[in-house]
CSV table of C-alpha atoms in Angstrom, one decimal:
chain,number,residue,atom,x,y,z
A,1,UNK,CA,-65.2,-101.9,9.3
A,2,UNK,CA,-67.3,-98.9,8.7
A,3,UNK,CA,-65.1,-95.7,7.5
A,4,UNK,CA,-65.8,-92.6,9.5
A,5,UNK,CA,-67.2,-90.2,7.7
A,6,UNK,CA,-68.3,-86.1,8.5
A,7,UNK,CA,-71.6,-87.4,10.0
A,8,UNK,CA,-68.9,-89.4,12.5
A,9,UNK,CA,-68.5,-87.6,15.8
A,10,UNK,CA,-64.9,-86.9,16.8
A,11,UNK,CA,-63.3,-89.0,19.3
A,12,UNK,CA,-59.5,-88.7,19.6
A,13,UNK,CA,-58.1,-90.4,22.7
A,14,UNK,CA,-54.6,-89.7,23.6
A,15,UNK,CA,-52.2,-92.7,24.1
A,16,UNK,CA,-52.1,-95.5,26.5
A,17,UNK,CA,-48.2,-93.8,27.4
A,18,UNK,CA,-49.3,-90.4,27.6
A,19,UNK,CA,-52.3,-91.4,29.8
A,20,UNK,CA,-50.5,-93.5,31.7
A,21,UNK,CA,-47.6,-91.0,32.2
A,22,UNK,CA,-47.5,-89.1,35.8
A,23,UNK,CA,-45.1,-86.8,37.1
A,24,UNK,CA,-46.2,-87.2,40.7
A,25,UNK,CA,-44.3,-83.4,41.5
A,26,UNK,CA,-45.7,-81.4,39.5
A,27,UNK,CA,-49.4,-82.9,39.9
A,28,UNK,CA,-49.0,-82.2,43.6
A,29,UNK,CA,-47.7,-79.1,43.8
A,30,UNK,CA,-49.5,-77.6,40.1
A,31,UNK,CA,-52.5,-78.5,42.2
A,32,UNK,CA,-52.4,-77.0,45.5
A,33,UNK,CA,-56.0,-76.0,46.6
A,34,UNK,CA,-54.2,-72.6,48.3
A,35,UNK,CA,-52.6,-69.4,47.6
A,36,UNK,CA,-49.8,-67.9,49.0
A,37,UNK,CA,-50.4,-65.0,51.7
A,38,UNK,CA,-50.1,-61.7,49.6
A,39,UNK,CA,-48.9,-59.9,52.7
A,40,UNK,CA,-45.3,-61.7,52.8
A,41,UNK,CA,-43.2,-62.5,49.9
A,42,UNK,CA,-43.3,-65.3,48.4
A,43,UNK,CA,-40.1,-68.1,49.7
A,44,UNK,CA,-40.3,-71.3,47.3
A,45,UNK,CA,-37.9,-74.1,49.2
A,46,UNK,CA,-39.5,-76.0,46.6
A,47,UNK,CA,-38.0,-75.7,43.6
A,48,UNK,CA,-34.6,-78.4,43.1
A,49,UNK,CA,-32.9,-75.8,40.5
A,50,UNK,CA,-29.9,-74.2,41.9
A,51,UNK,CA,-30.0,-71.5,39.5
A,52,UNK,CA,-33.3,-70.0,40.5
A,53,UNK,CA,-32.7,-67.8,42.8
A,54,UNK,CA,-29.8,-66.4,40.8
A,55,UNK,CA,-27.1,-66.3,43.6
A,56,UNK,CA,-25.5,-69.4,42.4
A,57,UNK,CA,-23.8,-69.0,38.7
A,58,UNK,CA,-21.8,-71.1,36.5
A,59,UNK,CA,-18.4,-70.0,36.7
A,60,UNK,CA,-16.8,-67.7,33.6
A,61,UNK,CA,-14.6,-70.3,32.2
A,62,UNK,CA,-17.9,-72.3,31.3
A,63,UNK,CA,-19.8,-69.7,29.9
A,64,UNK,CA,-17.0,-68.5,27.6
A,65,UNK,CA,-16.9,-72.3,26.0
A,66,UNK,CA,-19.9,-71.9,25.0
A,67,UNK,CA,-19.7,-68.0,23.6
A,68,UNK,CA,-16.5,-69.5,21.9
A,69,UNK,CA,-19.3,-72.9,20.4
A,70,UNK,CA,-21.5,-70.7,18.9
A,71,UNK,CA,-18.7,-68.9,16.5
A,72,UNK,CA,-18.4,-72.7,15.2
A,73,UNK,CA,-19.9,-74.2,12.1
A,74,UNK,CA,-19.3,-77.5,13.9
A,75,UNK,CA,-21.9,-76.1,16.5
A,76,UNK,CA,-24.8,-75.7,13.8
A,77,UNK,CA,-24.8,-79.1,12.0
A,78,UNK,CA,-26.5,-82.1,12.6
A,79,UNK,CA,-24.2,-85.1,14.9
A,80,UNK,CA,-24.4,-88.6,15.6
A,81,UNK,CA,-27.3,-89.8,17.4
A,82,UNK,CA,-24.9,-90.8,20.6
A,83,UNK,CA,-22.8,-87.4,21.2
A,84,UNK,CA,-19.6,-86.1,18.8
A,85,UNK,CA,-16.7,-88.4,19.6
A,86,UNK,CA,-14.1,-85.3,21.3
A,87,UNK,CA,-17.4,-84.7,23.5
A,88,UNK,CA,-17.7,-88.4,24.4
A,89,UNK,CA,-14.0,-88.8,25.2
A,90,UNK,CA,-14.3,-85.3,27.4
A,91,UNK,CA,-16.9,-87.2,29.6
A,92,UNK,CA,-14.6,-90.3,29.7
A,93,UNK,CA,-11.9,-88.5,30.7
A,94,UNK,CA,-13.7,-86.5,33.8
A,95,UNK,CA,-15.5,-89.8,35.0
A,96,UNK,CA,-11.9,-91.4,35.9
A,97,UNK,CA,-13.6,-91.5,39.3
A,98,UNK,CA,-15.5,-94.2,38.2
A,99,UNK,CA,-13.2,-96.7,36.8
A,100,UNK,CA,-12.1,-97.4,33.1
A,101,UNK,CA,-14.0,-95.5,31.1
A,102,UNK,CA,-13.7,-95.2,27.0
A,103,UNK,CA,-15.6,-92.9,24.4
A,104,UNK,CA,-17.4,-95.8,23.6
A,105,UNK,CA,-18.8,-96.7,26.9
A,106,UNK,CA,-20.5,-93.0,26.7
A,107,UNK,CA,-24.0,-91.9,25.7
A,108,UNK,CA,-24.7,-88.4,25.4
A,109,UNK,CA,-28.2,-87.3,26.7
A,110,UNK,CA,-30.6,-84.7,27.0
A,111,UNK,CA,-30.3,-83.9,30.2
A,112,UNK,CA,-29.7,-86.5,32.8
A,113,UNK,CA,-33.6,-87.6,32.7
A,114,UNK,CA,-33.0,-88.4,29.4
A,115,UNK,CA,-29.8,-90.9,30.2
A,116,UNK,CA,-32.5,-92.3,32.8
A,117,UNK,CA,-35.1,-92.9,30.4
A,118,UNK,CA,-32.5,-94.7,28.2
A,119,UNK,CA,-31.4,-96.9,30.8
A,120,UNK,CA,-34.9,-98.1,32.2
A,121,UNK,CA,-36.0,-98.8,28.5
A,122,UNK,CA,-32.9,-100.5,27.4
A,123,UNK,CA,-33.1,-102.8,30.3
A,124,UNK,CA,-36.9,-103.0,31.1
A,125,UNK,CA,-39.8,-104.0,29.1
A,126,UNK,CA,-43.6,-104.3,29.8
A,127,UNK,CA,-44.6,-106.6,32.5
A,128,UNK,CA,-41.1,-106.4,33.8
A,129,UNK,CA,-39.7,-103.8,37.1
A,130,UNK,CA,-37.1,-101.9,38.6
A,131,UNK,CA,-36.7,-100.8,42.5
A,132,UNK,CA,-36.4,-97.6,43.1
A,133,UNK,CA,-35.6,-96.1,46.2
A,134,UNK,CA,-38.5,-94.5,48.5
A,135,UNK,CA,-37.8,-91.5,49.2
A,136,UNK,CA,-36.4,-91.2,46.2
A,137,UNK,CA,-37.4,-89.1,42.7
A,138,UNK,CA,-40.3,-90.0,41.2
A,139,UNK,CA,-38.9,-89.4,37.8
A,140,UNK,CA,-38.5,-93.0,37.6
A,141,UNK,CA,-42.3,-93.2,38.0
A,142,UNK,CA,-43.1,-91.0,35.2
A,143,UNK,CA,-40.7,-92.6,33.0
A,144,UNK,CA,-41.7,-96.2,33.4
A,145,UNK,CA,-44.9,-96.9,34.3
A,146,UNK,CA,-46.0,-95.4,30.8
A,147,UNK,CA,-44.4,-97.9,29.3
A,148,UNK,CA,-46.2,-101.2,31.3
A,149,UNK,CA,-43.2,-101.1,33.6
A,150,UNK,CA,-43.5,-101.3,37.1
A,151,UNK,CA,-42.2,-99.5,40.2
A,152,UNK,CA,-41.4,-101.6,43.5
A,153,UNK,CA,-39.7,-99.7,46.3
A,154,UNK,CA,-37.3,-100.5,48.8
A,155,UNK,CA,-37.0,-98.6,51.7
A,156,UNK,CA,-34.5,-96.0,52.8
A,157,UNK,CA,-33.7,-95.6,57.3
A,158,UNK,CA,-33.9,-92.2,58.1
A,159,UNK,CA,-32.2,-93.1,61.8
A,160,UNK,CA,-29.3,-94.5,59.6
A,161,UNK,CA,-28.9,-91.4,57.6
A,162,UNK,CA,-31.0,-92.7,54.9
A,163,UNK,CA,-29.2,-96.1,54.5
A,164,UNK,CA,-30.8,-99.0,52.2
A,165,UNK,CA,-32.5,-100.9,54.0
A,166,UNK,CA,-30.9,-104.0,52.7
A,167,UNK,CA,-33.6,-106.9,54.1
A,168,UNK,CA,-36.1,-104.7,51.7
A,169,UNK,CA,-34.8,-104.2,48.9
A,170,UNK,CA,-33.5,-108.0,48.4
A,171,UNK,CA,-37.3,-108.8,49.1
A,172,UNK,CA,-38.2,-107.0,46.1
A,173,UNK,CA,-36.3,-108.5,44.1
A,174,UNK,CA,-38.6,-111.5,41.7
A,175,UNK,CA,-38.0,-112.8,38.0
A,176,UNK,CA,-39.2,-110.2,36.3
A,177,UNK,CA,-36.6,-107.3,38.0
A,178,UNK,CA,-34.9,-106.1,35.5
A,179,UNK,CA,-32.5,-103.4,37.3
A,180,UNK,CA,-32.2,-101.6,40.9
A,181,UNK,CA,-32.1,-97.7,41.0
A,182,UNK,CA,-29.2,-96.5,43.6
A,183,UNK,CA,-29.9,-92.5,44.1
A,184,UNK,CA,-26.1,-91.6,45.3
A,185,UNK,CA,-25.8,-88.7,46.8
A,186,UNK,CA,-29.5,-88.5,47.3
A,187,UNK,CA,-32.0,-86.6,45.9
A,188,UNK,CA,-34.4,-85.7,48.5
A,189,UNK,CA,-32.8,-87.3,51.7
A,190,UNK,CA,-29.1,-85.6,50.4
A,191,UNK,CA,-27.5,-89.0,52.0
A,192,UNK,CA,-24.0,-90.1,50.5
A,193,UNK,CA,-23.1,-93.9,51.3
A,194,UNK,CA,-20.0,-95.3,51.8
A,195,UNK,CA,-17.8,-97.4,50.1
A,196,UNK,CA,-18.8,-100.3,52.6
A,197,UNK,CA,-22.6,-99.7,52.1
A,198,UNK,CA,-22.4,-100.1,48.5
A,199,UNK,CA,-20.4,-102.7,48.3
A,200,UNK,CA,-23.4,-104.3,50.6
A,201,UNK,CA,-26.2,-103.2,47.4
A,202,UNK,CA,-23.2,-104.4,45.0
A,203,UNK,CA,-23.1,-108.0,46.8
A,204,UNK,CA,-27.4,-108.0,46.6
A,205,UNK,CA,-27.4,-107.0,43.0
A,206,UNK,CA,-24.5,-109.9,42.3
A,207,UNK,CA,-26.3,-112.7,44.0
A,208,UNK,CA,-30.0,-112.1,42.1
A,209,UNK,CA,-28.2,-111.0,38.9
A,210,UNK,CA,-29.7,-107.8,38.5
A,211,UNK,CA,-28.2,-104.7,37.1
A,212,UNK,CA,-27.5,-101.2,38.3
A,213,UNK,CA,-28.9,-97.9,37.2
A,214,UNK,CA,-27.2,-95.6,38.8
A,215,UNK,CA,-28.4,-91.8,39.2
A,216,UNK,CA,-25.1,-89.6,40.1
A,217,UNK,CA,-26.2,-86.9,38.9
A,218,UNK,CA,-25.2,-85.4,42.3
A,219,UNK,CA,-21.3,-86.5,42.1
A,220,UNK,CA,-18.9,-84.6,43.8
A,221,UNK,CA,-22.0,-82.9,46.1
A,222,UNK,CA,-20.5,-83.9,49.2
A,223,UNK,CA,-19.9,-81.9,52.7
A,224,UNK,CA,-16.4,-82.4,54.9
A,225,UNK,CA,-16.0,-85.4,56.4
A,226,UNK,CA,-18.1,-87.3,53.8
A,227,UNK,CA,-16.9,-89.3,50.8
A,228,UNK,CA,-18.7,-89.7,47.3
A,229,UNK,CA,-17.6,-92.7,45.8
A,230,UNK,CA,-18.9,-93.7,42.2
A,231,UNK,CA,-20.8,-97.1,42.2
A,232,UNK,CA,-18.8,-98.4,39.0
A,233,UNK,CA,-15.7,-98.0,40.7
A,234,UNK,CA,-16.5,-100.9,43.4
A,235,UNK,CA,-18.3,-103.2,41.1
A,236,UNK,CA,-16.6,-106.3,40.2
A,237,UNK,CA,-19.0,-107.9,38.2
A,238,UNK,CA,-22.2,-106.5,38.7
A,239,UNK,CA,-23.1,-104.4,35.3
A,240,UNK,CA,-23.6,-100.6,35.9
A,241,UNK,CA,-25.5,-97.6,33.9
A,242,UNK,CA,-24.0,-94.7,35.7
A,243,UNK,CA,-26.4,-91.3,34.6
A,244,UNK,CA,-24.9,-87.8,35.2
A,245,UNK,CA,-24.8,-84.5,33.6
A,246,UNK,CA,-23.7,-80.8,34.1
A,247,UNK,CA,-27.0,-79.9,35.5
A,248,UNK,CA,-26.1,-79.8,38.6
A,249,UNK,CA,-22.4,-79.8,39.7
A,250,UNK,CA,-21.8,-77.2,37.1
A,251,UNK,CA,-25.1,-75.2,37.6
A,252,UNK,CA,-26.3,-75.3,34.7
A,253,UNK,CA,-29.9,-77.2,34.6
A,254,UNK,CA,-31.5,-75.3,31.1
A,255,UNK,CA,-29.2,-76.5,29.1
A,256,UNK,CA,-29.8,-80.1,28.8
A,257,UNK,CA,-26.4,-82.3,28.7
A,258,UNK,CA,-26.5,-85.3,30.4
A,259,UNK,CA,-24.8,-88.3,30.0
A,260,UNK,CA,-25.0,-92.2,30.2
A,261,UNK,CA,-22.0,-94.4,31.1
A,262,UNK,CA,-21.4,-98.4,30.0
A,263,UNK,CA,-19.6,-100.4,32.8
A,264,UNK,CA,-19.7,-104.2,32.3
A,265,UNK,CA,-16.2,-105.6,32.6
A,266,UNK,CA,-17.7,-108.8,31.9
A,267,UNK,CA,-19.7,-107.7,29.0
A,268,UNK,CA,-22.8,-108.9,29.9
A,269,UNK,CA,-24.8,-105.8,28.0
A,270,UNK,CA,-22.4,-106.4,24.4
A,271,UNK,CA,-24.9,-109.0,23.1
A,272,UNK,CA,-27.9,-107.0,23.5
A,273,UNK,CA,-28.0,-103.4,25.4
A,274,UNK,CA,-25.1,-101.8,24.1
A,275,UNK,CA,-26.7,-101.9,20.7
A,276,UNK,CA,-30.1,-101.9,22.4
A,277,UNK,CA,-28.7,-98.1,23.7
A,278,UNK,CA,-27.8,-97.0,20.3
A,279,UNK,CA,-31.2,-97.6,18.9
A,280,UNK,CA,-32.7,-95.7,21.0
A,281,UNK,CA,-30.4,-92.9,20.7
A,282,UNK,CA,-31.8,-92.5,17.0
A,283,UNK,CA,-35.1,-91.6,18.7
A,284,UNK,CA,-34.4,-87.8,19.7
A,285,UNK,CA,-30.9,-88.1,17.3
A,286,UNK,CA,-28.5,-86.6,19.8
A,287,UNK,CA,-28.6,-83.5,21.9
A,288,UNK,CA,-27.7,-80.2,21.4
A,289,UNK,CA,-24.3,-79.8,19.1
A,290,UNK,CA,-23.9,-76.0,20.9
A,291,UNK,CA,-23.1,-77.8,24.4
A,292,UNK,CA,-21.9,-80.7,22.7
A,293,UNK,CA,-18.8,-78.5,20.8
A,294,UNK,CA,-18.1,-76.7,24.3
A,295,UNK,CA,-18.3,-79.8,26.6
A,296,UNK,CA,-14.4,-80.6,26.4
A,297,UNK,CA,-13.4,-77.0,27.6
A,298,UNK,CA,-16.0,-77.1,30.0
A,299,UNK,CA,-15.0,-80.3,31.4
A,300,UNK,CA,-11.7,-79.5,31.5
A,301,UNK,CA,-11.2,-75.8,32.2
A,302,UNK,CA,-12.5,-74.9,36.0
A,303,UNK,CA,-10.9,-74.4,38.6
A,304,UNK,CA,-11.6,-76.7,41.6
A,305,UNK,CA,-12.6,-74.2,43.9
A,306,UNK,CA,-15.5,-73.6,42.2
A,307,UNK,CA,-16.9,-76.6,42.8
A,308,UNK,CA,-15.2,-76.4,46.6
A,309,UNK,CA,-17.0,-73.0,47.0
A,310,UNK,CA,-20.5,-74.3,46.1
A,311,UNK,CA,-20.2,-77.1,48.3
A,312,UNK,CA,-19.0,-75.4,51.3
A,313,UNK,CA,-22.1,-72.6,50.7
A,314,UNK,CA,-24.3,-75.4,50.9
A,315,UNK,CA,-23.1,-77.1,53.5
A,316,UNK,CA,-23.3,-73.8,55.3
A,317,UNK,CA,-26.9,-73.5,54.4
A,318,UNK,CA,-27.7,-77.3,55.6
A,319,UNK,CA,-26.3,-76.2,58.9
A,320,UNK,CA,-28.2,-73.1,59.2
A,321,UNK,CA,-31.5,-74.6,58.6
A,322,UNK,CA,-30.8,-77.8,60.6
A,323,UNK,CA,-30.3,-75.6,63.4
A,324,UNK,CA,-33.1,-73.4,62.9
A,325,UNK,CA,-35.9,-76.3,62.2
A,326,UNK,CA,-34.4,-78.6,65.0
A,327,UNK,CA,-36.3,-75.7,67.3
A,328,UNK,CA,-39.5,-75.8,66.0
A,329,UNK,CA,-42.1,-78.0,67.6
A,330,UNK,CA,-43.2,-80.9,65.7
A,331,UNK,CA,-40.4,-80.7,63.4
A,332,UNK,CA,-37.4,-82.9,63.3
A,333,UNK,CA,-34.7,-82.6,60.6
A,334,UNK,CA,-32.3,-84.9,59.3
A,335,UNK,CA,-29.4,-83.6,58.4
A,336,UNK,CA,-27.9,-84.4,55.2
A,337,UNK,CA,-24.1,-84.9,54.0
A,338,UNK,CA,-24.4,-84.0,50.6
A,339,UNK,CA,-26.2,-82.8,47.5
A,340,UNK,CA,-28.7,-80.1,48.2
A,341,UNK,CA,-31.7,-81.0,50.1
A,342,UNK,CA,-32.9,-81.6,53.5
A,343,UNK,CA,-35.5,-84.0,54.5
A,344,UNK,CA,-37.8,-82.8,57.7
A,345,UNK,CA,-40.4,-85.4,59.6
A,346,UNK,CA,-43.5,-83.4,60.7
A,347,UNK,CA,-44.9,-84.9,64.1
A,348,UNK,CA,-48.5,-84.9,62.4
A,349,UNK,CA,-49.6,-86.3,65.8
A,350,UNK,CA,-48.9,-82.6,67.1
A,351,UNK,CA,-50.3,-81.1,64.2
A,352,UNK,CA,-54.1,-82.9,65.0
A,353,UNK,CA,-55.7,-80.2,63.2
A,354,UNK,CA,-54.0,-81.4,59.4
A,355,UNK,CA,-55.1,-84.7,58.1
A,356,UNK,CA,-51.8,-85.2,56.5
A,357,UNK,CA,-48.5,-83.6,55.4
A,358,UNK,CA,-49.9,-82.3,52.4
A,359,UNK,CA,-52.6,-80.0,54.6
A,360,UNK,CA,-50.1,-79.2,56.8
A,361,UNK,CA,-48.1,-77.3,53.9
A,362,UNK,CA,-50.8,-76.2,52.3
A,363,UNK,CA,-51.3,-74.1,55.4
A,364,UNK,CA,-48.4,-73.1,55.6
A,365,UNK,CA,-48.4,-71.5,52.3
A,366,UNK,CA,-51.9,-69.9,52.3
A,367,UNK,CA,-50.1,-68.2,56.1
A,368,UNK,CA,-46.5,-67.9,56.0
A,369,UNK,CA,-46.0,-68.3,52.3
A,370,UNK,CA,-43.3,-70.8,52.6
A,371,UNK,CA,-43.4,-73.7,50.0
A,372,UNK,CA,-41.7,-77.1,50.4
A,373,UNK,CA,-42.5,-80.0,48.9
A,374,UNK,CA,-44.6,-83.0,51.0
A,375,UNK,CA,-43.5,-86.6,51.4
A,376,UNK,CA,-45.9,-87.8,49.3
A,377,UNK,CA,-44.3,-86.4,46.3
A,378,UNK,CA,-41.6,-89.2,47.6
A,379,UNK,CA,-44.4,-91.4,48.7
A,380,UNK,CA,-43.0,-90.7,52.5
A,381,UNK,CA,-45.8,-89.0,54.4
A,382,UNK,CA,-45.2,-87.2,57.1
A,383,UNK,CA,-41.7,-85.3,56.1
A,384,UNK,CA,-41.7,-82.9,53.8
A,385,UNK,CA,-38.5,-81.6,51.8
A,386,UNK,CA,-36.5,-78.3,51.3
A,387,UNK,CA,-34.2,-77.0,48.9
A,388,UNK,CA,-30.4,-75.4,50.4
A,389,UNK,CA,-29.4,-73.3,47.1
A,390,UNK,CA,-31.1,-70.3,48.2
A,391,UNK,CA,-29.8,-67.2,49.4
A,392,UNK,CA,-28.8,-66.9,53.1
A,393,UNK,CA,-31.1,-64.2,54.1
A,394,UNK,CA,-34.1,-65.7,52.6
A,395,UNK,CA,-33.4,-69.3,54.1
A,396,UNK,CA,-33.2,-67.6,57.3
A,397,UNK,CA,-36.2,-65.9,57.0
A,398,UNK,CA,-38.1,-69.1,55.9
A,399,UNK,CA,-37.1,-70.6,59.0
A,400,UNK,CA,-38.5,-68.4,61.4
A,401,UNK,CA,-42.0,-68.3,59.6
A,402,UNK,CA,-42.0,-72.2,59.3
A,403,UNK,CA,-41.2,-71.8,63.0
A,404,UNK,CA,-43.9,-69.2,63.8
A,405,UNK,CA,-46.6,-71.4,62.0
A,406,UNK,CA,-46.0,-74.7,63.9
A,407,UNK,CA,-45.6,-72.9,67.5
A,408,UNK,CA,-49.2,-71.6,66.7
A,409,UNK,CA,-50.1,-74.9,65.4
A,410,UNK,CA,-48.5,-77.8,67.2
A,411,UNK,CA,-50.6,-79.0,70.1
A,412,UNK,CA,-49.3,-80.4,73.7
A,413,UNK,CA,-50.7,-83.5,74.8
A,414,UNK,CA,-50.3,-86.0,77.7
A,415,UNK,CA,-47.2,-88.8,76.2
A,416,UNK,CA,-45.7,-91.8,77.2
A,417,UNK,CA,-45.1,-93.1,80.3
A,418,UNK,CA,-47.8,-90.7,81.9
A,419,UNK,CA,-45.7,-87.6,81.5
A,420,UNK,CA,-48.2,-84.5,81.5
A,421,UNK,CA,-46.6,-82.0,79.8
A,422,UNK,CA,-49.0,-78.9,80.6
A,423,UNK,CA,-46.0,-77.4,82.9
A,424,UNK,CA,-43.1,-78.0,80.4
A,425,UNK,CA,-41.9,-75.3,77.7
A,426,UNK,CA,-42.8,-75.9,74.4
A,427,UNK,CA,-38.9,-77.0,73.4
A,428,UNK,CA,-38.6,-79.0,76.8
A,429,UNK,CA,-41.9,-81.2,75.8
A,430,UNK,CA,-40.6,-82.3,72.5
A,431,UNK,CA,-37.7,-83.3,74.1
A,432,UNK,CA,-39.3,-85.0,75.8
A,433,UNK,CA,-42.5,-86.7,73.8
A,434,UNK,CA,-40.1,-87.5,70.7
């Protein structure tokens, strides 16, 4: 083989993971073709942090555990690649909820994308796949297909409040699935399923002897009259990675602790992906000792009605915009019973003058200067998703300019059954052509 030598041009091509890699989000929305209006102020009902807007903040108690870490020489040094032992047992004491847990059955992470990416690797490998919800979070996307592992989808029922569709997800399933993704509470759709309907995913997963990630990142997110229940809990035999974190429950998204949890009461991951999980935990070496020092105080130190408080604001925020979109034409929302998202359809057949979901937003960015995110970041077209953390006022406000821009918008044709609609109001039409 010839040696290159300074007459050589360059050529360095990056690698088949990093090309391969796509974080389908951020490509959309980094890549918008319009700007915002400069006359109104910009509302983003895109963005899934519930910090950003600043009216949500971790509570005292939290932020004093970690003032209190960084006095400690045990904060500074270098840990074990799978989380201190006092921070491991913390997280196995405050996931009770979902069944016997022991230090040892805990993986501290990065962040809960990081306990994701250890799951799909430890159970997946090239050529192999995992189902993953749609809607659902693309992170799975950018995290496995990278690695020569691919995505199949099963499909979600937005008339059933977001239910698996159980017929298509066990149709999915070959010989090369290597685990099923349950989102639980929901990120976008903000479902929450009962015990009953996954025990139904449980009884799938224990016929076809697959596996369960599951993403719970949203525990706890719940509104009254609904009921999280962890997966693990109601598993008798199927094996379960349960991935969480304080990202979101305890609003606190920069700072990167997530965890990953080992239930297999009939050890079917000892021989391989328990050990297979501490490998790859020597691969980033742990995360941060700062968090990692104050995670027993955190877990163990605030007051539940913090958490009640959050829940009912957002709950309150679901309702407000629920009621607000259900008036606007061509809209339909779905309301959601937990986490903090709302999924909308868009009536694109009312909207003939956008080719798709993401034109129809794009509009109503460059006008209104409301952004939400399109179904295709999901790969649902026509919905599109908002975020509920926001302030009151400024959810309020985006309402009424997402309902100015499709009254100018939506067009009234002739519907089913011969109705002409020419003499109807514009809210007596939809109720009648939907």
């Amino acid at each position: 083989m010839a040696r290159r030598g300074p007459e050589t041009p360059w050529e360095v091509r990056a690698s088949t993971l990093a090309r391969n890699t796509n974080n389908l989000i951020r490509n959309i929305i980094e890549n918008l073709k319009v700007k915002p209006n400069p006359e109104k102020k910009l509302i983003p009902l895109s963005l899934g942090d519930p910090t950003a807007f600043g009216n949500l903040a971790p509570p005292d108690e939290l932020l004093q555990a970690v003032r209190d870490s960084i006095d400690a020489n045990e904060s500074r040094t270098y840990g074990v690649t799978n989380g201190q032992l006092e921070a491991r047992q913390a997280v196995a004491d405050y996931s009770i909820h979902q069944g016997r847990v022991t230090a040892d059955d805990v993986i501290l992470s990065s962040g809960c994308a990081h306990a994701l990416e250890l799951a799909i690797t430890v159970l997946a490998d090239v050529g192999q796949n995992i189902l993953v919800p749609r809607p659902g979070y693309m992170i799975y996307m950018t995290l496995a297909e990278g690695l020569g592992i691919e995505i199949k989808y099963y499909d979600l029922l937005p008339n059933q409040k977001w239910q698996v569709d159980l017929e298509s997800l066990e149709k999915q399933i070959d010989t090369k699935t290597a685990a099923i993704v349950v989102i639980n509470p929901s990120n976008p759709c903000g479902s929450v399923y009962s015990k009953q309907h996954l025990l139904q995913i449980l009884d799938i997963a224990s016929r076809n002897r697959v596996p369960i990630i599951a993403d719970e990142i949203y525990e706890y997110f719940v509104f009254s009259g609904h009921e999280y229940t962890a997966m693990s809990a109601l598993s008798k035999d199927v094996p379960i990675l349960t991935c969480s974190g304080l990202t979101k429950r305890f609003l606190v998204p920069g700072w990167r602790m997530g965890w990953l949890i080992i239930h297999d009461r009939n050890n079917i991951f000892e021989k391989e992906v328990r050990k297979g999980l501490r490998n790859l935990c020597g691969r980033l070496l742990g995360p941060t000792k700062l968090i990692q020092h104050a995670l027993p105080t955190i877990l163990k130190s605030i007051p539940q009605h913090f958490f009640d408080g959050v829940n009912s604001y957002i709950e309150s925020q679901a309702t407000l915009a629920y009621k607000a979109l259900e008036r606007a034409s061509g809209l339909r929302p779905i309301m959601p019973q937990g986490s903090m998202y709302m999924m909308i359809e868009i009536k694109m057949s009312m909207f003939p003058e956008f080719k798709d979901e993401l034109q129809f937003i794009e509009h109503m960015y460059s006008e209104e200067s409301v952004l939400c995110i399109p179904g295709q970041c999901f790969l649902y077209p026509n919905f599109m998703r908002i975020v509920l953390t926001v302030p009151e006022d400024i959810l309020r406000e985006a309402c009424e300019r997402i309902n100015v821009f499709c009254k100018k918008h939506a067009v009234f044709k002739e519907k089913a059954m011969g109705i002409v609609a020419t003499s109807l109001s514009v809210d007596k039409e939809w109720k009648v052509i939907y």
